[in-house]
Short mmCIF file of C-alpha atoms in Angstrom, two decimals:
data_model
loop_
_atom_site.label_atom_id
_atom_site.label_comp_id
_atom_site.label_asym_id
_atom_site.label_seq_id
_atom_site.Cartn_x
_atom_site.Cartn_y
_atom_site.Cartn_z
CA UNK Y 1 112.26 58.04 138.35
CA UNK Y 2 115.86 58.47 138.68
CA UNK Y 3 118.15 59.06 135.24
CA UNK Y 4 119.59 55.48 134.50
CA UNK Y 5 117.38 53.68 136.60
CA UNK Y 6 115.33 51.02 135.14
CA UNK Y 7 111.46 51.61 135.19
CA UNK Y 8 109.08 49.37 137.64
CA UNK Y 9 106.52 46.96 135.61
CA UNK Y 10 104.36 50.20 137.14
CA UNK Y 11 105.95 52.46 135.09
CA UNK Y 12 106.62 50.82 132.12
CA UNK Y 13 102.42 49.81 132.02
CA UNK Y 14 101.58 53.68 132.68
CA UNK Y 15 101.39 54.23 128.94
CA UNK Y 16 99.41 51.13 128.49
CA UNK Y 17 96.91 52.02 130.77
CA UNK Y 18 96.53 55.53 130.31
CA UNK Y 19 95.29 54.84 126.41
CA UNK Y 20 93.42 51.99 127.55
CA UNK Y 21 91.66 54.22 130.07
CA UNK Y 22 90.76 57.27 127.36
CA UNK Y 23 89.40 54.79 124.78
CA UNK Y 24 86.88 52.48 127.04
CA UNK Y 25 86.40 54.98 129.72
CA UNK Y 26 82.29 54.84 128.69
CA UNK Y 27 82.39 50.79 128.08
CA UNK Y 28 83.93 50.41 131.74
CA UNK Y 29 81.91 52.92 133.39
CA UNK Y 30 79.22 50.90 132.06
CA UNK Y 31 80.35 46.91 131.88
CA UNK Y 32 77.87 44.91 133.86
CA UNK Y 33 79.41 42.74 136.92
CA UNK Y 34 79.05 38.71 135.35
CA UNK Y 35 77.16 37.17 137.25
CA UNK Y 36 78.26 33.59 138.91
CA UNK Y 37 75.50 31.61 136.63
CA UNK Y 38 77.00 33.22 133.32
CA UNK Y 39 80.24 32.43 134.23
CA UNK Y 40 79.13 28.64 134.44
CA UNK Y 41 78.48 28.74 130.89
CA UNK Y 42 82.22 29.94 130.05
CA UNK Y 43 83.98 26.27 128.88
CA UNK Y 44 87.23 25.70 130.35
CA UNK Y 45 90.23 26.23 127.67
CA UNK Y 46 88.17 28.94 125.72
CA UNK Y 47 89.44 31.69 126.07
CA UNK Y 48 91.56 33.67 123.07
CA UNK Y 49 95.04 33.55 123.01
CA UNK Y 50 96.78 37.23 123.39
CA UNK Y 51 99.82 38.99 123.43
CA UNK Y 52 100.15 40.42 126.88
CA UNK Y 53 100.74 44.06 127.20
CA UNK Y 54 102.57 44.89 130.95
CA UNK Y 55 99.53 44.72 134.00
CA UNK Y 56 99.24 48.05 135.13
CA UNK Y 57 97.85 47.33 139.07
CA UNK Y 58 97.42 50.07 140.63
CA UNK Y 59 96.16 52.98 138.79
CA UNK Y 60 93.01 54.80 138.93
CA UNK Y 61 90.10 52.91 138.79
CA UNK Y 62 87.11 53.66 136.28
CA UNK Y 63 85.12 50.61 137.52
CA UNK Y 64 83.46 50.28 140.77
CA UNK Y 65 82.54 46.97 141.69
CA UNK Y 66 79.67 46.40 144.24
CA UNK Y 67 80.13 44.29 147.60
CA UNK Y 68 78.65 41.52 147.01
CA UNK Y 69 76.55 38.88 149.40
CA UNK Y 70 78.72 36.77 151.08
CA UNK Y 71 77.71 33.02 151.56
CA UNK Y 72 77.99 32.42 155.54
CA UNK Y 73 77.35 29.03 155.34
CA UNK Y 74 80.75 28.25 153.49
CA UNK Y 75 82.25 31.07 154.80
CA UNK Y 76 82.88 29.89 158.68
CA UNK Y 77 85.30 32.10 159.72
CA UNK Y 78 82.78 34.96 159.61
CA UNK Y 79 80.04 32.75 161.76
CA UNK Y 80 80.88 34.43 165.00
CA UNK Y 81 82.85 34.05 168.08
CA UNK Y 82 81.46 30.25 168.97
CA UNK Y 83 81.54 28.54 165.65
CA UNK Y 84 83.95 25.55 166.26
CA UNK Y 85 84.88 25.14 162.60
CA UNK Y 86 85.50 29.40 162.96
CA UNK Y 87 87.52 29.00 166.10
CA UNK Y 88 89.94 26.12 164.40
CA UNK Y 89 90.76 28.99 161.78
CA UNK Y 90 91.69 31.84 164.19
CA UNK Y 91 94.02 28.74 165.35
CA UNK Y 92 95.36 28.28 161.91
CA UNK Y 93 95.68 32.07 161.38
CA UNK Y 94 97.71 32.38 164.76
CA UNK Y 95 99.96 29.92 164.12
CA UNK Y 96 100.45 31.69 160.33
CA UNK Y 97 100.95 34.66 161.69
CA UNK Y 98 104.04 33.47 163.99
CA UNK Y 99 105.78 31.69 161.42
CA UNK Y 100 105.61 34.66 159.36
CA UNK Y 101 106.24 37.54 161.63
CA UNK Y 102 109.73 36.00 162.63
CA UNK Y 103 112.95 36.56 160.71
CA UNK Y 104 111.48 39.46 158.89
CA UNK Y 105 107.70 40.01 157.87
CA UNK Y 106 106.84 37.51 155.21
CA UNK Y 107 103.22 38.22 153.52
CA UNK Y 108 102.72 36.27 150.48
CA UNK Y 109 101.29 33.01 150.68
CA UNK Y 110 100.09 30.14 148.37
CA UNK Y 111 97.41 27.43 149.04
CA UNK Y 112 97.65 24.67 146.97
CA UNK Y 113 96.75 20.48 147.85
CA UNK Y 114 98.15 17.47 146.19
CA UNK Y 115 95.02 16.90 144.18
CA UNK Y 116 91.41 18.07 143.51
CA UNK Y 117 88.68 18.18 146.39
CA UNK Y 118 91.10 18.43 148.97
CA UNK Y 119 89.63 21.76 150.61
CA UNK Y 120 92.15 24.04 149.51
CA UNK Y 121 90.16 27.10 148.18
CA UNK Y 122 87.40 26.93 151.37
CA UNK Y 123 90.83 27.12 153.34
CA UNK Y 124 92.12 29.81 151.63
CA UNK Y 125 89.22 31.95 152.15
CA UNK Y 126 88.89 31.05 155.36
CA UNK Y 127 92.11 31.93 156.15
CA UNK Y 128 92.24 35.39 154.67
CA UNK Y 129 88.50 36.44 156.58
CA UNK Y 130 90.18 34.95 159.57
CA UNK Y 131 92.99 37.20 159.31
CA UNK Y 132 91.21 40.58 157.74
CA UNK Y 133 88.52 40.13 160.81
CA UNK Y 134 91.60 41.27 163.00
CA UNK Y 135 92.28 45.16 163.21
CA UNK Y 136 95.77 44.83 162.66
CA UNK Y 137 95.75 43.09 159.21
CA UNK Y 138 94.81 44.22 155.76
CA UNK Y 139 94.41 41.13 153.62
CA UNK Y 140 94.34 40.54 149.48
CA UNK Y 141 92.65 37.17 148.31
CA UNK Y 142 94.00 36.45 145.01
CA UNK Y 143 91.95 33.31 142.97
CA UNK Y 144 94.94 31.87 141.14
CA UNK Y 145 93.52 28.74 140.19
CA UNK Y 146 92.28 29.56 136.69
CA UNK Y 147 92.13 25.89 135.11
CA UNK Y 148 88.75 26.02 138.38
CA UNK Y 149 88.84 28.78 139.96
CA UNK Y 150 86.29 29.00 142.68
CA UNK Y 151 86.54 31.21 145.08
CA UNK Y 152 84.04 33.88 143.78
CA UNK Y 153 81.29 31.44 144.49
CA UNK Y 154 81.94 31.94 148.31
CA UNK Y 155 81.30 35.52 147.92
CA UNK Y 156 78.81 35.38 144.90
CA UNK Y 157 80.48 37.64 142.70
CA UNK Y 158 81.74 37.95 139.03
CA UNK Y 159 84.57 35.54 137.83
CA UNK Y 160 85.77 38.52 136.31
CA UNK Y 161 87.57 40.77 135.80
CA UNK Y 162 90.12 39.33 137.14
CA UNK Y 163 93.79 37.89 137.69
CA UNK Y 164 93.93 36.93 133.79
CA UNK Y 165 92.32 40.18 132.77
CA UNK Y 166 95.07 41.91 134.87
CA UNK Y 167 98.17 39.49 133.14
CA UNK Y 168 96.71 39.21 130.22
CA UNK Y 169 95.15 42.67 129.35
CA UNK Y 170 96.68 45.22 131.27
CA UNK Y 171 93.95 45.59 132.95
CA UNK Y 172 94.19 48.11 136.07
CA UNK Y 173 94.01 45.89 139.62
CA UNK Y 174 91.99 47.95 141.13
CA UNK Y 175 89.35 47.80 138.52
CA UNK Y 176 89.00 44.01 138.73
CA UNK Y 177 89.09 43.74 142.86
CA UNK Y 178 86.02 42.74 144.92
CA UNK Y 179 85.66 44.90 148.06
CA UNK Y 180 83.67 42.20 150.26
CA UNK Y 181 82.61 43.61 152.92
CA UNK Y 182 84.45 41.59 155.47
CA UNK Y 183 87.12 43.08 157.67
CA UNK Y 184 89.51 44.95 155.59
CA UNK Y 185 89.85 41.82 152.96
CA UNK Y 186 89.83 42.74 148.87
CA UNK Y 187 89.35 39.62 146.30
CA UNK Y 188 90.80 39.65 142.92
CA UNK Y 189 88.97 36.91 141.12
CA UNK Y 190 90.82 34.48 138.91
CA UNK Y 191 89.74 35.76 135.53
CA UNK Y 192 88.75 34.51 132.57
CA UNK Y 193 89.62 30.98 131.12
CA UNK Y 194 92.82 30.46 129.55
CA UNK Y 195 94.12 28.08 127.03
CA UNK Y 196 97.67 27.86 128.69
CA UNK Y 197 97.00 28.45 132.30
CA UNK Y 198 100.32 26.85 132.98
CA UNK Y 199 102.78 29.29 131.02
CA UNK Y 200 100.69 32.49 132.22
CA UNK Y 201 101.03 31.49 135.59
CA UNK Y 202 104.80 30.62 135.36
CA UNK Y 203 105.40 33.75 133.15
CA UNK Y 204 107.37 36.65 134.08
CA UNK Y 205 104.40 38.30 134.52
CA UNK Y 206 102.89 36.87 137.31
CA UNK Y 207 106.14 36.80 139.03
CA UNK Y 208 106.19 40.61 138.34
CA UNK Y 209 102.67 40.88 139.47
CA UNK Y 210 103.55 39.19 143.19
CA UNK Y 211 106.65 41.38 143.54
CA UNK Y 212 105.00 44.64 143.16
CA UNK Y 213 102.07 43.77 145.19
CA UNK Y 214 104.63 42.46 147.95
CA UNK Y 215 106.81 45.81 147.65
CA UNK Y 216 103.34 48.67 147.49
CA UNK Y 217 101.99 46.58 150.25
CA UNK Y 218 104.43 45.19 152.60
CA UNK Y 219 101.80 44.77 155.50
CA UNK Y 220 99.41 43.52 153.61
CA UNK Y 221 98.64 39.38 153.64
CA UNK Y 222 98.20 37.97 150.37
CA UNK Y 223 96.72 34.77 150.77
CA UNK Y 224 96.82 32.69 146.76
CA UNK Y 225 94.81 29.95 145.81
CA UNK Y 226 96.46 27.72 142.94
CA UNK Y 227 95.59 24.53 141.53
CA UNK Y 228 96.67 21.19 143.12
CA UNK Y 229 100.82 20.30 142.35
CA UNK Y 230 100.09 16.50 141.19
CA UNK Y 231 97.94 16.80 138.42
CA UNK Y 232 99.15 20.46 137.12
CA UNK Y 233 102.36 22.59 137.26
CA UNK Y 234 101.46 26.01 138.24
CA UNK Y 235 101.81 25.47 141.66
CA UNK Y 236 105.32 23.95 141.60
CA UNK Y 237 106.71 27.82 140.04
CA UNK Y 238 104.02 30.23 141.94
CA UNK Y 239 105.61 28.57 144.89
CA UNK Y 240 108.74 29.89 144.52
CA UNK Y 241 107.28 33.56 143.43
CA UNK Y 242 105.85 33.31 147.42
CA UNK Y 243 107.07 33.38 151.04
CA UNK Y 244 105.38 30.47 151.78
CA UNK Y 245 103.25 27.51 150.87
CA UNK Y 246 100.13 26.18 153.20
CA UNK Y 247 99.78 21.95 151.93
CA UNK Y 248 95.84 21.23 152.33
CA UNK Y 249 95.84 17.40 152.90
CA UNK Y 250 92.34 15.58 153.15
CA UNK Y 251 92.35 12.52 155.48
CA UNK Y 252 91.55 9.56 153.54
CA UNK Y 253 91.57 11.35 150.24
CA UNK Y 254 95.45 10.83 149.20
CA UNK Y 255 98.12 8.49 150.14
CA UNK Y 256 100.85 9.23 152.49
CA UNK Y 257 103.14 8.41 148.54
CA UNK Y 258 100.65 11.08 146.91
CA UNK Y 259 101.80 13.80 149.92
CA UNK Y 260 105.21 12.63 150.02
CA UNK Y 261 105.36 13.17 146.45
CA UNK Y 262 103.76 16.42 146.37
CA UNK Y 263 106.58 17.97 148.83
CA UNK Y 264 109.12 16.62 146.64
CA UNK Y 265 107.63 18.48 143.42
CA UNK Y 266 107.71 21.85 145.74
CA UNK Y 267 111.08 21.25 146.59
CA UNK Y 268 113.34 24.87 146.58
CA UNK Y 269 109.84 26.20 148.21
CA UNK Y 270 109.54 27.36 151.82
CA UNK Y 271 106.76 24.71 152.96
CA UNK Y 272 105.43 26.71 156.15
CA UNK Y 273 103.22 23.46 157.24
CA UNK Y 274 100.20 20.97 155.90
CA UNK Y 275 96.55 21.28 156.89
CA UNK Y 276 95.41 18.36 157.91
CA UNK Y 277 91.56 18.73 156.30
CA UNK Y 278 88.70 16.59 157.84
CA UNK Y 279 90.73 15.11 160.32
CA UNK Y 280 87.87 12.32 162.26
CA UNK Y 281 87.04 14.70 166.06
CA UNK Y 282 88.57 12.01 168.55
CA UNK Y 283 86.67 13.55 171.84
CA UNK Y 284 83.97 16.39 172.24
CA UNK Y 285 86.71 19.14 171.77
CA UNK Y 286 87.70 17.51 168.64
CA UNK Y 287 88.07 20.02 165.62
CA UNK Y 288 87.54 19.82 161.86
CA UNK Y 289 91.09 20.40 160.98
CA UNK Y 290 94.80 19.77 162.44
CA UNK Y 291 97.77 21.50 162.06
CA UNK Y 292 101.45 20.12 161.20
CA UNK Y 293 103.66 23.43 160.99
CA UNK Y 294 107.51 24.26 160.46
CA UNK Y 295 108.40 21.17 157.73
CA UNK Y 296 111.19 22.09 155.91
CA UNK Y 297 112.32 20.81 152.93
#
């Protein structure tokens, strides 16, 4: 580091980490993964309250997490070269891939819908096999919907460690992400539960956590999955740590009020288009999703 020049969230966690790492070197070499049926036991709102030393994310790791077994049957971008419902996410990942390769690579992206059962987490994972199938892109899968966070189910791992271990503990990145086995994609699960989801997420911490990831890996998609905006607030701030927001919309499950009221709560957001989830097939090519892209706000 330069004399006079302020240190990186990096540096100023190396400290943290490095004491962290001499004391539970033998408990981390030796922490089972959690399975996905203990973590159903974990009640939401639960979890401890801390004081949050600096996330150190990319040290060394002293954990190695197995790949796990992926769930194909939820997992449809991985189904092979014929699937329809695959094929209609290589179209979604194209058309990502345009709006974010002009005007200067832009690689962060959040997920979100206007409320629950939309199909924004299936989309998001999706999405980010779509993309890491390709040889050209690396992707990160980041769970950020800790309120119900359920995108380890699709690839039947631990709920943690994870993003709230990372925030919340200084716990090392690399220690808490899921190699799975799929192209070149990495999952960091969403963590623990939290009593105040909403002022982690929205912390200085987490928008800390998305720069550095977006400066040590500039070709590298993250893809985030966050909560829905209507009935919570995290989305509404992690949209403006991103370079984008993806709108999962449901036919018949909201109102066109409930969307137009969910753009205007991620207003100051770059809102790179809605999917239009479960959209009714109108002929024999029809398709399980359709795509409105470029809506500004």
């Amino acid at each position: 580091m330069e004399e006079g020049s302020k240190p990186s969230i990096l540096e100023r966690a190396a400290g943290v980490a490095s004491e962290r790492s001499r004391q539970n070197e033998v408990v981390q070499n030796n922490a089972p993964v959690v399975s996905p049926a203990a973590v159903s036991d974990i009640q939401p709102g639960k979890g401890a309250k801390h004081v949050a030393p600096p996330p150190n994310m990319f040290g060394t790791s002293t954990l190695v997490r197995q790949t796990p077994i992926t769930d194909s049957s939820k997992i449809v971008a991985a189904q092979g070269l014929y699937s329809p419902a695959s094929e209609e996410y290589r179209k979604l990942k194209e058309q990502l891939v345009k709006l974010t390769s002009t005007k200067g690579y832009k690689n962060t992206i959040l997920v979100t819908s206007s409320t629950v059962g939309e199909g924004k987490s299936i989309t998001s994972v999706n999405l980010a096999v779509s993309l890491a199938m390709e040889f050209d892109h690396t992707v990160l899968l980041i769970d950020a919907d800790i309120r119900r966070p359920t995108c380890h189910t699709y690839f039947n791992c631990g709920v943690t460690p994870g993003l709230a271990e990372c925030l919340l503990d200084g716990v090392e990145m690399k220690d808490a992400l899921v190699p799975t086995g799929i192209g070149r994609l990495s999952f960091l699960p969403a963590g623990r539960p939290v009593d105040n989801p909403v002022e982690v997420l929205s912390s200085s911490l987490m928008r800390d956590f998305i720069a550095e990831i977006r400066h040590r890996y500039p070709d590298r998609y993250v893809i985030i999955d966050t909560a829905p905006v209507l009935p919570f607030a995290e989305a509404r701030t992690l949209s403006r740590f991103v370079d984008g927001t993806l709108l999962v919309v449901r036919e018949r499950a909201v109102s066109v009020n409930d969307v137009q009221e969910t753009l205007q709560a991620l207003n100051g957001s770059k809102i790179l288009g809605i999917v239009y989830n479960g959209a009714a097939k109108t002929s024999s090519h029809g398709s399980y999703y359709a795509y409105s892209y470029g809506h500004q706000m």
